[in-house]
Structures are given as C-alpha cells and as structure tokens.
Coordinates of C-alpha atoms (C1' of nucleotides) in Angstrom, one line a residue:
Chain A
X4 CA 25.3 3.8 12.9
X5 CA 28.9 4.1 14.5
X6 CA 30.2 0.2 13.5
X7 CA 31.1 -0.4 9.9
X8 CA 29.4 -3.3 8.1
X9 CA 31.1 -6.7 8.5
X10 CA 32.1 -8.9 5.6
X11 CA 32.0 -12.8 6.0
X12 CA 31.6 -15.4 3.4
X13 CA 29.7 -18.8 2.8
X14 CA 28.6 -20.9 -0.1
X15 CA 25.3 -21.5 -1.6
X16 CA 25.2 -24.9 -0.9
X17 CA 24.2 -24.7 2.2
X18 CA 22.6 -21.7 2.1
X19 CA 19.4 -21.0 3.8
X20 CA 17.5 -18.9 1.4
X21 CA 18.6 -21.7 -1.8
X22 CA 15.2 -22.7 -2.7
X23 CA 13.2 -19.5 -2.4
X24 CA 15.3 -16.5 -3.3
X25 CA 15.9 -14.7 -6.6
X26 CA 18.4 -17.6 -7.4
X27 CA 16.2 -20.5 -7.1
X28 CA 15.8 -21.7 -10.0
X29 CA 19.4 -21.6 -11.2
X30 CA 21.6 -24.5 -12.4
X31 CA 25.2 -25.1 -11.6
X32 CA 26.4 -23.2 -13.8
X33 CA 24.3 -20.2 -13.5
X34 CA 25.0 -20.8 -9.5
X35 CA 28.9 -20.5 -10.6
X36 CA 28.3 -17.3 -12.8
X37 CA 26.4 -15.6 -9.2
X38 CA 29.0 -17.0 -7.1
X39 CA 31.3 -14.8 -9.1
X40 CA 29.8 -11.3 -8.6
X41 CA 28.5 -12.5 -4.9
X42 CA 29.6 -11.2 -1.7
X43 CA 28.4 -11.4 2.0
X44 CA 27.6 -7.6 4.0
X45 CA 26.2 -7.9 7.6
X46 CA 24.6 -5.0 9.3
X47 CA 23.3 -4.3 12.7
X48 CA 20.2 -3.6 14.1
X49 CA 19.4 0.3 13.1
X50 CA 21.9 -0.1 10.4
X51 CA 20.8 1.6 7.2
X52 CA 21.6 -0.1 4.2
X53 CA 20.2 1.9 1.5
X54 CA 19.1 5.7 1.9
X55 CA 16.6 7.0 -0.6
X56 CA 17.9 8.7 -3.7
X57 CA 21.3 7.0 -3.3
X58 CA 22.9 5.1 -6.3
X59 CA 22.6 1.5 -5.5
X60 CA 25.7 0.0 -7.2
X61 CA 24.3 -3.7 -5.7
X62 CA 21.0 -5.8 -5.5
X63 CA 20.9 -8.7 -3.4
X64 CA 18.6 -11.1 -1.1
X65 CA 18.0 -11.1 2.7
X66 CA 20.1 -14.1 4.2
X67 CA 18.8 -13.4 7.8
X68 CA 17.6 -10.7 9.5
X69 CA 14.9 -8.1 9.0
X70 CA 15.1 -5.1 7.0
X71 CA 12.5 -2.5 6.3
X72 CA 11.4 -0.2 3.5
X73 CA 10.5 3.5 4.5
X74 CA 8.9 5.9 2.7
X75 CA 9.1 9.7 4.8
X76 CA 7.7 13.1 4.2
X77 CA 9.2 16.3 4.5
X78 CA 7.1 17.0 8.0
X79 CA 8.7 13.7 9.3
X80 CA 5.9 11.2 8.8
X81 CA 6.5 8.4 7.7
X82 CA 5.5 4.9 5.8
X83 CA 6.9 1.4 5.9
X84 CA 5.9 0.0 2.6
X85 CA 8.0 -3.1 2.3
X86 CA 9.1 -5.8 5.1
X87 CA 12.0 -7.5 3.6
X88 CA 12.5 -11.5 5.2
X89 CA 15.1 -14.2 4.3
X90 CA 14.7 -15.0 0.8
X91 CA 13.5 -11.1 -0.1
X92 CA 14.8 -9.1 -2.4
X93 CA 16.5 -6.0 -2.5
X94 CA 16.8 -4.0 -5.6
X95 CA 15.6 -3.2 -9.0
X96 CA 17.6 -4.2 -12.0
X97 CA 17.3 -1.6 -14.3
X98 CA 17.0 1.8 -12.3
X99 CA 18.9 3.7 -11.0
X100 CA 18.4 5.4 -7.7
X101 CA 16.8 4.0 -4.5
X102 CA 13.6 5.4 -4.3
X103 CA 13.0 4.1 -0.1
X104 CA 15.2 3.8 2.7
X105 CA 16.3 -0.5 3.8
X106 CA 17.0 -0.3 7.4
X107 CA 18.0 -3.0 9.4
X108 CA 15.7 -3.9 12.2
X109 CA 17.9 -6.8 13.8
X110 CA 21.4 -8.0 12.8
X111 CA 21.0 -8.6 9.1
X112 CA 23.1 -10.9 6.7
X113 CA 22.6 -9.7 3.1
X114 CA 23.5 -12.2 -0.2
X115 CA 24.8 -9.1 -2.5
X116 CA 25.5 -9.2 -6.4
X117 CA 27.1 -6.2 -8.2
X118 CA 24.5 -4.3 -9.7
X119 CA 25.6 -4.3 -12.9
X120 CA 27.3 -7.7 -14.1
X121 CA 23.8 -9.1 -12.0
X122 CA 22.1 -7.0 -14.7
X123 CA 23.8 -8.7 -17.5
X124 CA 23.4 -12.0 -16.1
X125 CA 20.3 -11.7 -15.8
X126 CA 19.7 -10.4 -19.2
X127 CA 21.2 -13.9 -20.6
X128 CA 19.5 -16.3 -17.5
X129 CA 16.0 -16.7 -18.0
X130 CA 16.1 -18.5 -14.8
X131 CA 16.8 -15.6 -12.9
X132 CA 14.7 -12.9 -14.8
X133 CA 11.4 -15.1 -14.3
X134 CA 11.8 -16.3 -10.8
X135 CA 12.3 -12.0 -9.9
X136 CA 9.0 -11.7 -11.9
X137 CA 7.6 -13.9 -10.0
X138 CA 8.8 -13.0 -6.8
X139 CA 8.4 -9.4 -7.8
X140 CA 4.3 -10.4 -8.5
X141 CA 4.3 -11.9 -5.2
X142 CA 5.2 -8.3 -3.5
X143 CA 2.7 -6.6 -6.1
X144 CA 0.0 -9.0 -3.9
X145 CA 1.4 -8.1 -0.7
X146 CA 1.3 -4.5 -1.0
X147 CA -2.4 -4.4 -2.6
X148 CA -3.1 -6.3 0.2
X149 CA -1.5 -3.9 2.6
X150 CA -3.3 -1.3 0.7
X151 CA -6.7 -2.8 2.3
X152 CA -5.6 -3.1 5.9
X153 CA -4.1 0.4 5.0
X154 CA -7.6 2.2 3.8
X155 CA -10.4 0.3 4.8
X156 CA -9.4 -1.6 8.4
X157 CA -9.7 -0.1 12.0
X158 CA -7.0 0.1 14.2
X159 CA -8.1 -3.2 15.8
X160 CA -8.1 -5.3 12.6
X161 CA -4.9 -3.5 11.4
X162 CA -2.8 -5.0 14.8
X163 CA -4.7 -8.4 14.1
X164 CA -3.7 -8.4 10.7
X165 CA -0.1 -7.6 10.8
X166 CA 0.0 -10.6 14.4
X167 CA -1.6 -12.9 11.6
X168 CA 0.6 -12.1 8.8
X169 CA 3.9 -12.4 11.2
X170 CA 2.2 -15.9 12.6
X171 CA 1.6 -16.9 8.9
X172 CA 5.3 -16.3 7.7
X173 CA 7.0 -17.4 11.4
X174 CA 5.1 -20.8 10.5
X175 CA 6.3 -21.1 6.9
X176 CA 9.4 -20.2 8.3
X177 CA 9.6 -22.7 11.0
X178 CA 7.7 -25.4 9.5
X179 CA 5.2 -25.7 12.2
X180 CA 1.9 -26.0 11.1
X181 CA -1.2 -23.7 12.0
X182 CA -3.4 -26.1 14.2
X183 CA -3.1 -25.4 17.5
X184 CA -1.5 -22.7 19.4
X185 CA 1.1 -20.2 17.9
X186 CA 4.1 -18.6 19.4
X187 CA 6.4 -15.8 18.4
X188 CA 8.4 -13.1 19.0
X189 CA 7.7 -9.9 17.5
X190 CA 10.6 -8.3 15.1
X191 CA 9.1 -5.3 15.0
X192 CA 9.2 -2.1 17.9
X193 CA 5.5 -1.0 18.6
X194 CA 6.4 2.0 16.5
X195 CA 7.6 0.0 13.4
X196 CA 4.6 -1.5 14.0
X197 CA 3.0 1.8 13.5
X198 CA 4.4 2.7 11.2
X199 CA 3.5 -0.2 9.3
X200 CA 0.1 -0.1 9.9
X201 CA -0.6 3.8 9.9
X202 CA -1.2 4.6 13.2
X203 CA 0.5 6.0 16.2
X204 CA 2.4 3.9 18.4
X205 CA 0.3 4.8 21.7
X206 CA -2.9 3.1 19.3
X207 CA -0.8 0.4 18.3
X208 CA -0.2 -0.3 21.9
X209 CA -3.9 0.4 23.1
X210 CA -4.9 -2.2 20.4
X211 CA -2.4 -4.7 21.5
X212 CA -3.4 -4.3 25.1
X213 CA -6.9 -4.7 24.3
X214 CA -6.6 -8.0 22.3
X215 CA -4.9 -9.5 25.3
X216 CA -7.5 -8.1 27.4
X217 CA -9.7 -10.0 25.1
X218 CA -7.8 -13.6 25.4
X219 CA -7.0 -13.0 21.4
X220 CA -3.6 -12.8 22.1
X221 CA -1.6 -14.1 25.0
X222 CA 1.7 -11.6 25.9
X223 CA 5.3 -12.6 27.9
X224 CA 7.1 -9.2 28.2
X225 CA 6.5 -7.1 25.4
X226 CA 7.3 -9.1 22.6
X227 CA 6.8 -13.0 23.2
X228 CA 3.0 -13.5 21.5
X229 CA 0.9 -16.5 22.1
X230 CA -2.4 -17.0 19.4
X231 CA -4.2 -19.7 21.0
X232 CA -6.6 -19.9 17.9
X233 CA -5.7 -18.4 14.7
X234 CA -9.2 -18.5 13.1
X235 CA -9.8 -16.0 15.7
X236 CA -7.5 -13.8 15.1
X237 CA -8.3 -14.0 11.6
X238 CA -11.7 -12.9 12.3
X239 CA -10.4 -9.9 14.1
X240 CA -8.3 -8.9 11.0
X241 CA -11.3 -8.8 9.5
X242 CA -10.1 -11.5 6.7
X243 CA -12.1 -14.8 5.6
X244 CA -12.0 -17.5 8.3
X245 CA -11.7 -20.4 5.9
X246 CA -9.1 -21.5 3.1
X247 CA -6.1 -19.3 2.5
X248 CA -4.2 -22.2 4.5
X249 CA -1.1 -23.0 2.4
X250 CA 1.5 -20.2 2.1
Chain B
X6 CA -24.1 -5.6 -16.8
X7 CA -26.8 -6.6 -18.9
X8 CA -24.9 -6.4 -22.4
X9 CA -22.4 -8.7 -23.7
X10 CA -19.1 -7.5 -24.3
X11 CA -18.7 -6.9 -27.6
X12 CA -16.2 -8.2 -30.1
X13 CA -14.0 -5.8 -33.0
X14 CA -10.5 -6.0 -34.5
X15 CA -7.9 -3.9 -35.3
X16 CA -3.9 -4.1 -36.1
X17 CA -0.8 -3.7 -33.9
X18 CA 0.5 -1.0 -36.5
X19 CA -1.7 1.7 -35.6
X20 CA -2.2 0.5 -32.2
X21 CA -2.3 3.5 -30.0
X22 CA -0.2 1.4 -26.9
X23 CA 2.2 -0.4 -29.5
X24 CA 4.6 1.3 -27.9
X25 CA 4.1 1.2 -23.8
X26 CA 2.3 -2.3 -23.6
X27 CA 3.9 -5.5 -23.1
X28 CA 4.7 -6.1 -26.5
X29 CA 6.5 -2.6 -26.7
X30 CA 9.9 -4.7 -27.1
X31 CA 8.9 -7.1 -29.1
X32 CA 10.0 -7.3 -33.0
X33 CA 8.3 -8.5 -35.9
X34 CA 8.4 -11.8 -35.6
X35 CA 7.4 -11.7 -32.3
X36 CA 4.5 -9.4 -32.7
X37 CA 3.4 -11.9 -35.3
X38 CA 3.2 -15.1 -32.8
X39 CA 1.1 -12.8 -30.6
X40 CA -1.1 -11.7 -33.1
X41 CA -2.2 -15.2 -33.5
X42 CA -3.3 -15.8 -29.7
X43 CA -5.1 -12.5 -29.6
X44 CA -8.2 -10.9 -29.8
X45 CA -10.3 -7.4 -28.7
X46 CA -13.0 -7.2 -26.4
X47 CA -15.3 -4.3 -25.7
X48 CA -16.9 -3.7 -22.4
X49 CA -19.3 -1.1 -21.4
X50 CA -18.7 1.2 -18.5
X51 CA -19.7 -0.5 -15.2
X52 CA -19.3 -4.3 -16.5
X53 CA -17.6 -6.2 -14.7
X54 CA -14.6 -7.5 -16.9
X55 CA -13.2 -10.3 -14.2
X56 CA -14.6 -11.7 -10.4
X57 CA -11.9 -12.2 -7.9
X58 CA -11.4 -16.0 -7.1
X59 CA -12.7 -17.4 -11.0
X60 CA -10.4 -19.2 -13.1
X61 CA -8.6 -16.8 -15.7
X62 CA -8.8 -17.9 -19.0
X63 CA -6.5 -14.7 -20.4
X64 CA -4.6 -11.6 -19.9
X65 CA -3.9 -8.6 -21.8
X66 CA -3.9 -5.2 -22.2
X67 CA -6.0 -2.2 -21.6
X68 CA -5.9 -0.6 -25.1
X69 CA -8.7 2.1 -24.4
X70 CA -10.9 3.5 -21.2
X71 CA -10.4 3.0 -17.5
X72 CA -10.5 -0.4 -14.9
X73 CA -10.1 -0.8 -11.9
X74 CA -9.0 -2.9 -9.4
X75 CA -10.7 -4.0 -5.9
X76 CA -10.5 -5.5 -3.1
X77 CA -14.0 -6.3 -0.8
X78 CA -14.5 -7.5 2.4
X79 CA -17.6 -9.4 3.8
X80 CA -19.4 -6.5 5.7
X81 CA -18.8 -4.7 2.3
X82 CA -15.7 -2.3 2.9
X83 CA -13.9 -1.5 -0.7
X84 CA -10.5 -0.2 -1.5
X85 CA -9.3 -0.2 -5.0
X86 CA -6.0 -1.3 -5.4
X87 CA -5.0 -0.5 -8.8
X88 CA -5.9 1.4 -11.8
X89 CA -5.5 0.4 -14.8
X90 CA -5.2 2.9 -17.6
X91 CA -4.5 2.6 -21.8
X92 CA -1.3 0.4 -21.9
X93 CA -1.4 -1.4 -18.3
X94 CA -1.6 -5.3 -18.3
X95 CA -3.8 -7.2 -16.9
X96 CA -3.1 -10.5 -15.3
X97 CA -0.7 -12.5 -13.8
X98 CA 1.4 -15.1 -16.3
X99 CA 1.9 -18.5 -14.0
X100 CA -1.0 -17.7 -11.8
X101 CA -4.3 -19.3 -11.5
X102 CA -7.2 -17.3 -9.9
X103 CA -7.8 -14.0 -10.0
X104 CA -7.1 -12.5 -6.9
X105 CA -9.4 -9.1 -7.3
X106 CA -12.4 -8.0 -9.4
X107 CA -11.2 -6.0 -12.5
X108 CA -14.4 -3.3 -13.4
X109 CA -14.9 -1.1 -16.7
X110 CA -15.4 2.1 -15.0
X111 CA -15.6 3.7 -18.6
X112 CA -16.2 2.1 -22.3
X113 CA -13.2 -0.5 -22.1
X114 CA -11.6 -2.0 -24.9
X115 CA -8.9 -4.3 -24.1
X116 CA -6.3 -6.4 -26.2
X117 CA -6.6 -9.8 -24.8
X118 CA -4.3 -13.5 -25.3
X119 CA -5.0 -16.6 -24.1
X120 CA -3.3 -17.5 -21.2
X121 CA -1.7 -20.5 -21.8
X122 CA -0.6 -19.7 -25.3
X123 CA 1.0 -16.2 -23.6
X124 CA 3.1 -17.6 -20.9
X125 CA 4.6 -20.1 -23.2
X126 CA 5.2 -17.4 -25.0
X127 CA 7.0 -15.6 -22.7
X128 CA 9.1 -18.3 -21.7
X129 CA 10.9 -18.2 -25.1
X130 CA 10.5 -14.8 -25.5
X131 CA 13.0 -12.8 -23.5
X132 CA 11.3 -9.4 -25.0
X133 CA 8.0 -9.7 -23.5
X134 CA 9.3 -11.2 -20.3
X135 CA 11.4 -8.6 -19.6
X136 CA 8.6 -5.9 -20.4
X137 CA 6.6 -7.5 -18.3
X138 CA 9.2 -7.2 -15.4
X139 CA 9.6 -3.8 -16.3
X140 CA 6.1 -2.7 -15.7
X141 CA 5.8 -5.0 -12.6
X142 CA 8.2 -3.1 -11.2
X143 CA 6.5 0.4 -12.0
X144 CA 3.3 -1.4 -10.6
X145 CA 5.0 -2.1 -7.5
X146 CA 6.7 1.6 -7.3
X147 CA 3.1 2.7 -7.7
X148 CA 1.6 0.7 -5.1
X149 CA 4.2 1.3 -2.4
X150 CA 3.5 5.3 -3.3
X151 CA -0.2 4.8 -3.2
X152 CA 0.9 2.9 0.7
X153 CA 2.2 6.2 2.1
X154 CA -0.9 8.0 0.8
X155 CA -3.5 5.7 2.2
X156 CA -1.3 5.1 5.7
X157 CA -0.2 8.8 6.3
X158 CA -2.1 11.6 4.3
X159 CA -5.1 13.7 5.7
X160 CA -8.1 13.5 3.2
X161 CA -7.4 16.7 1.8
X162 CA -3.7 15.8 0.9
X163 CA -4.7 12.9 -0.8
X164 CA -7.2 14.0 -3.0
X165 CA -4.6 16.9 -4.0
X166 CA -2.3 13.3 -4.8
X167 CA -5.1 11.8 -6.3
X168 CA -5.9 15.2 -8.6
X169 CA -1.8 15.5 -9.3
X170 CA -1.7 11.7 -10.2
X171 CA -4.4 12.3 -12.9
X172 CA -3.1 15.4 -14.0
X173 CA 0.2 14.2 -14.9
X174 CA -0.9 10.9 -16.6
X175 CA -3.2 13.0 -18.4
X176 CA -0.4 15.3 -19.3
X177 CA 1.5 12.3 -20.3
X178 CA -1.1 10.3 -22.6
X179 CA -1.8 14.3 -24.2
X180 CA 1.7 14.7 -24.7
X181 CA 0.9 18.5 -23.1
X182 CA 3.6 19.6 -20.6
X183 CA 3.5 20.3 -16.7
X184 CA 3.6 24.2 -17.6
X185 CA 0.7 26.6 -17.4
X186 CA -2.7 25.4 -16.4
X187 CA -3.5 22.1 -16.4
X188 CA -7.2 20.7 -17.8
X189 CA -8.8 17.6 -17.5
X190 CA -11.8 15.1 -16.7
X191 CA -12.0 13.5 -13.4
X192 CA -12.3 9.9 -15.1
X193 CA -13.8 8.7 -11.7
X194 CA -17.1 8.9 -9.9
X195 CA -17.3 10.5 -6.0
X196 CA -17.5 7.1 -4.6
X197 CA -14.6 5.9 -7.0
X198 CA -12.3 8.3 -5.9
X199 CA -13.2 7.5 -2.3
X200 CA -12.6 4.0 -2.5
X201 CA -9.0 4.9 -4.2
X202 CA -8.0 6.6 -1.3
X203 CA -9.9 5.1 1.7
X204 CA -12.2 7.7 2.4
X205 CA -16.1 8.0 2.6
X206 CA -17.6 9.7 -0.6
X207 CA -18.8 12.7 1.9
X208 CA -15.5 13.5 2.6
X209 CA -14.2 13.1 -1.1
X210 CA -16.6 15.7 -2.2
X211 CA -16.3 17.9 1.2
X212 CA -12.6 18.2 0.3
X213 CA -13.2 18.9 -3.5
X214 CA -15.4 22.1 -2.7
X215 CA -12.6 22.8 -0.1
X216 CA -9.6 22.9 -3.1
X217 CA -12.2 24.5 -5.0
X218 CA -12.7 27.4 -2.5
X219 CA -9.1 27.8 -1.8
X220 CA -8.3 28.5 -5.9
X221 CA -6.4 25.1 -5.8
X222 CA -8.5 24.1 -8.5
X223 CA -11.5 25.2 -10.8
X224 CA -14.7 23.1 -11.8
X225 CA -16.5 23.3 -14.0
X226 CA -19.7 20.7 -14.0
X227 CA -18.8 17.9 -11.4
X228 CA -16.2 16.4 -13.9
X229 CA -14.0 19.3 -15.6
X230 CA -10.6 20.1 -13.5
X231 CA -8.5 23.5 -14.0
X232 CA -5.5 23.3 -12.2
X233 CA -4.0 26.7 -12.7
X234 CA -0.8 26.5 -10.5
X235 CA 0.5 22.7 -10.6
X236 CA 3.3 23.5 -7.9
X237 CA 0.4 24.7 -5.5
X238 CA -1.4 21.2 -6.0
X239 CA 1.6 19.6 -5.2
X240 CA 2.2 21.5 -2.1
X241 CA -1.5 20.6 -1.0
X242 CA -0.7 17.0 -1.8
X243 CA 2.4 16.8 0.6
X244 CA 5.1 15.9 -2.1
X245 CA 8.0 17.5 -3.1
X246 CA 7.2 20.7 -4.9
X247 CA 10.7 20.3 -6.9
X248 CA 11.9 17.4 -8.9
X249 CA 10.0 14.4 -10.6
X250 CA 8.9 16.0 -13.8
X251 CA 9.9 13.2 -16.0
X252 CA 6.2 10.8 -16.0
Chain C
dC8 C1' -43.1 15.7 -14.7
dG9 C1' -41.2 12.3 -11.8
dA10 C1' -37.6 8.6 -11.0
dG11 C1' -33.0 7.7 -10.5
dC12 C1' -28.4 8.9 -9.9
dA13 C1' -24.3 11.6 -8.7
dC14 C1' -23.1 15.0 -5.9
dT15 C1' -23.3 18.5 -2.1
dT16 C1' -24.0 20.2 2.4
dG17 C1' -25.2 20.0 7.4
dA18 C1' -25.2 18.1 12.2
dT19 C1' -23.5 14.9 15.2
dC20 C1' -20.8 10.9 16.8
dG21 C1' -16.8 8.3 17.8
dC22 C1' -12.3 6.6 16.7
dT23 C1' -7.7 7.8 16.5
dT24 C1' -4.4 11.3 17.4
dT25 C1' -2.2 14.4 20.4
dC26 C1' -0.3 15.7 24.6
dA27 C1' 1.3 14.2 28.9
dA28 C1' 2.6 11.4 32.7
dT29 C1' 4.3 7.0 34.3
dA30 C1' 6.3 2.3 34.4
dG31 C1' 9.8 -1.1 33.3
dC32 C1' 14.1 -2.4 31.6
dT33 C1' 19.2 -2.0 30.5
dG34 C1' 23.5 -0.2 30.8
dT35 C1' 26.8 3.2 32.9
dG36 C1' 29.4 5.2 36.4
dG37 C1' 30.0 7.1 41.1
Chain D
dC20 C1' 25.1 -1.4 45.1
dC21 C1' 22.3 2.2 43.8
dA22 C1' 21.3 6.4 41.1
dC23 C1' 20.4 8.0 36.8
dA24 C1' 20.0 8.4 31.8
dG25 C1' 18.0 6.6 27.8
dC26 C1' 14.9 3.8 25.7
dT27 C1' 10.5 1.2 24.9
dA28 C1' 6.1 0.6 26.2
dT29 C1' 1.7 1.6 28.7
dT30 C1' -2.1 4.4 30.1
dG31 C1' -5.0 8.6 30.7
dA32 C1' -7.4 12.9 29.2
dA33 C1' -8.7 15.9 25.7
dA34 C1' -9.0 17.4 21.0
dG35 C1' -9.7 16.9 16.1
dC36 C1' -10.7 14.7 11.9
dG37 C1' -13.3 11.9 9.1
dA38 C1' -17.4 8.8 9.4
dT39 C1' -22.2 8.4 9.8
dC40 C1' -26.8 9.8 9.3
dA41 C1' -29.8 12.8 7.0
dA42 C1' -31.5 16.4 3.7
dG43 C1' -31.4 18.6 -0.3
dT44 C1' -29.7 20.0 -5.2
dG45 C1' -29.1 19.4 -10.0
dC46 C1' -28.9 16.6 -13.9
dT47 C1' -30.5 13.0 -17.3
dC48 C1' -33.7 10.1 -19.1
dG49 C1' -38.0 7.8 -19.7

DNA sequence: CGAGCACTTGATCGCTTTCAATAGCTGTGG
DNA sequence: CCACAGCTATTGAAAGCGATCAAGTGCTCG
C-alpha cells in the first residue's frame, strides 16, 4: 500500500496474453488503434487496484500476476467472486462504477486501455465486442460453477475442487499435460482460499491437512502441492471422473 | 412431462419484452430478419424445456413464466444457478452443448430462433450483439451477488435476499415503487427456494415462519408475501439499507 | 374419503465455526 | 548472533447452526 504503481512498457507482439485476451482476435490495424490508448501499470502483492464504488476511468487484461475480486459486508465478511489470471479481464464497458474490490495477490502487470476511447473502439470493432462476449460467457460458466461448490459441496470437496481447478489452469498454463503427477504452487494464502471457498481459514487448513493425511495431496512447505492422480482428486471434488479433459 | 409443448404465435409489436430482450436495440429491419428465424413455444409448469449435455438446436427468450437453471451432481445434490424471468435469454451463441438443465417451473412461453440462423445474425448485427453483452454482463453481476449469498449468509439472511430479490423484480415488472408495503407471490416451491440458496427445504420453511413471527413479513396461504417495511427486509438480508433503488 | 403433494414442526446429529494456543518463518535491531 | 515482532499456518476443544430423520397438517383432486 505504501509504493506507488510502476509504469513500464512492451509491445503486443510478443506479448504473452496475444492469443487469449480481450484482443485476440484483432487485426493489425485494430492492434494499432489499442496500442494507441494502451499503457502498462504494475502493482504489488496487496496492492489494490480497484476499490468498490470507485469510477474506473480504465479496463484492461491481466499480463501476469494474480488479482482477486472481493465482495464485503458491512460486519466484515467477505466473498471472493472472481480470480482474475493472465489473459482475464478487468472491467465492464458500459458502466460506470466498480461494483468489487481487484486486489493484487502477487506482483501484478496489467495491459490497461482508457475506458472510454476502449468503449468507442469497441463500439466500431466487432472483433473486440465478440471475443469479450465470449470471454465474458466463459466467466458466466465459471461463477455458476462456483455457485455449486459454493451451496451444495462440503468443506472437503470445496478444498479439492478449488486444488483441481488451480491444477487444471497451472496445466493450460504451462502446457503440461494431465497424465501423470502434478505440481504447483499455490497463489492463494489459506485465507484467500477461504474466502474463496466460504469457509474459515482454520477449516480450510483442517481440510488441507486431511487430504495430505489421505495421500490425495502431497505438501513441501505450505504451498508447493503434489496430485499424484488427478482422477482422484476429482473424485474428492465431488465432480465427474471422466471427460472434461480439454480446457 | 407427459404433454408436448405446445405451439402459438404472436407479433413483436405488442410483445410485452420488446423492450428488455435481446432484440430491445434492434430496428425495423432487424426485427424483420429475426422474425423470419423465430417461433413460440409453450411449456407447462414442471417440463423440462432443455437437458444439460444435449445438442442445442436454439436460443431465445423467456417471453412469459418462470425457468430455472440447475446444476446436479451424481449422489443427487442440486443448486440452481440462474433464474430466468420474462425478458432473460436463454442460451449461449457459439456454444454447443448445454451445460445445465433449463426447467418450466411455471406455464413458460418462450420466443425461440434457431441457432445457427441467430449467431450469424449476430455477427452482422452489431445491435443484438451488443444487447447480448449487455445482459451477459448483468447475468454475471447477478451471479457474483448470488456468490456472496451462497458463500457468506446465514439461512435466515438469505431468504430475506431471496424475498428482497423477488420483491424488487416484482416491483419492477409491476411498475409499482419500493414505497409502502410490498405484495407478491412467491413464484417458487419450498424446495425451489432451497435449492436457490443451498439450503435444505426444512430450513427454508423454518426460517420463513421465523420472518413471519418477527413481523418481517405476512402470509397469507403458503404463497402470498406482505412485506410491510422493505428497509427492515433489507436489514435482515445483510445489504445496505440505503442506496440501490434504481432495479 | 383417501391419495398425493407442498409445507410445517420437532428432536437429534454432526460438520463447520469460533475461540484459543502454538508452531514455523522472516525480517529487524540491539 | 540472538531476541522479538509480525505474519501465516496448524491444531485442539467447545459451541452453534443447519442437516437429517421423522411426524403431522392442510390442501387439491380423483
């Protein structure tokens, strides 16, 4: 909270997020008309980008880094309801206040556009309108998903499903497949874990201890996870065993 | 389950969600290409209007009555994960499968186009597309508030959400305002509610007769709501008492 | 009048929370 | 180098809330 956000720049040819953010399907030119409004904001770890209620006078995609979504009570409690990765997007075109908090949970690199020339772009680039439909139906699916580990799943299937889900998209990430053994660190505290999951953090570390216990999970320190066989973890989460296996 | 769904017709003029739907941008012309690719179906209350997994062969709008939207596991735990009132869309342009089972829980009468016709549609047709984003969006906003209530509310805040969810879009769709009393139908059985909110159907109705007792709300019949102080509901539900009268 | 359904209410159980103590790690300063 | 603060995480014991199991009510429809 005390250091200011740092500004560096880079080009989108080489970016890492190209070919799956909000700008993935643009041509050259389009990619000239983005470059124009773009610029580069880095955060650190704990950083808040966004509070809730603020104006946002930018959208913009994860570069690297994790940021989260919170949603908090008056009493204090409060709900992640959005885990934003490279490629994500943060934003809505078209309204106006933030309605959650983005904080940063590690060092975070952030691809911003000015809110509203992006709007006006977008309203004239097809490209970009229905590739944020369809990465915006992609969250939709995501969060009704959520909305199952979130009402219906103990505490046990709710820690295996959120190790399964981080596997899943550390996999995609890396480009290792899912046969055989998994390894990963966690980017998320055992409270942001909780928070994710709605629970308390002492459960979400009874849970985690007890699936190592189990041989589900294999831990170095705190955060370095081991899945020695992902179907079953999968049956833990309480999810189906087969298909589901391209992401 | 055992009748068909029924067939009628009717024109976008006097449509009663001309104006919200996915066409609500669309001009003339427009409405005229979609008029071509679409047609009404009836369903009865409990018919099952689409299985998760099976090819969908169209999309559309829910014109009149209630559906929802759930999500099953294989030992049989449900959660609903949308609902889907007069005006909401149904479907997911550039997607095969559907990924949840859609359910009339009243009479249902929905505006329907064939898929493939629609999204090539929508490609030329900036209108539609961007309505479609629009209420993606809202879907999403909807979703992420339904997260906090299923992750951090005790059962008797969320059926005071629940009952404030209902009484605003009823207040909305009515066109009556958020002062004085509030009346309405619960449009949802015991066990409906429960599986909204990720609660037994014990508990749903314990904490119905609890609101009751307290003066939160009257009943009258199982169905029949009073809500004589809106603020007080609100309070019960957790949310901010001020703000947010704008639906 | 009885079957079926939606709902209510009661008693008990058990999972998750709450409260509390402790461990392990990192960085700071005497 | 060690003491100590501050943080994250683990573990234990007890309490509480919602689930489960079980009757029973009231309504509609045949």
């Amino acid at each position: 909270m005390s250091t200011q956000p740092q500004l560096c720049h880079s080009n989108c040819d080489d970016c890492p997020i190209r070919h799956r953010a909000v700008c993935a399907h643009c041509d050259k030119d389009e990619l000239e008309e983005l470059e124009e409004i773009k610029y580069y904001r880095s955060f650190e770890a704990g950083q808040t980008v966004i509070w809730s209620g603020d104006q946002m006078s930018f959208v913009g995609s994860v570069v690297s880094g994790i940021a989260t979504l919170t949603q908090t009570m008056e009493d204090g409690r409060t709900q992640m309801v959005g885990l934003l990765l490279p490629s994500d997007f943060v934003g809505r075109p078209g309204r106006e206040g933030a309605p959650y908090d983005v904080v940063a949970t590690t060092d975070l690199v952030m691809c911003c556009f000015r809110k509203k020339p992006f709007e006006e772009l977008m309203a004239r680039t097809p490209h970009i309108a229905h590739r944020l439909l369809e990465m915006t139906l992609d969250e939709l699916d995501a969060a009704r998903e959520w909305m199952l580990v979130l009402g219906r799943k103990t505490a046990r299937e709710k820690i295996a499903s959120l190790l399964s889900i981080i596997a899943r998209r550390d996999a995609s990430l890396t480009k290792r497949g899912m046969s055989g053994p998994m390894v990963f660190d966690l980017p998320l505290t055992r409270e942001a874990m909780a928070d994710y999951l709605g629970l308390t953090l002492e459960t979400v570390s009874r849970q985690i201890s007890a699936l190592k216990k189990d041989g589900v999970i294999h831990l170095e320190g705190k955060r370095h996870v081991t899945i020695p066989d992902m179907g079953r973890l999968m049956e833990e989460a309480g999810d189906d065993t087969d298909g589901g296996f391209l992401v």
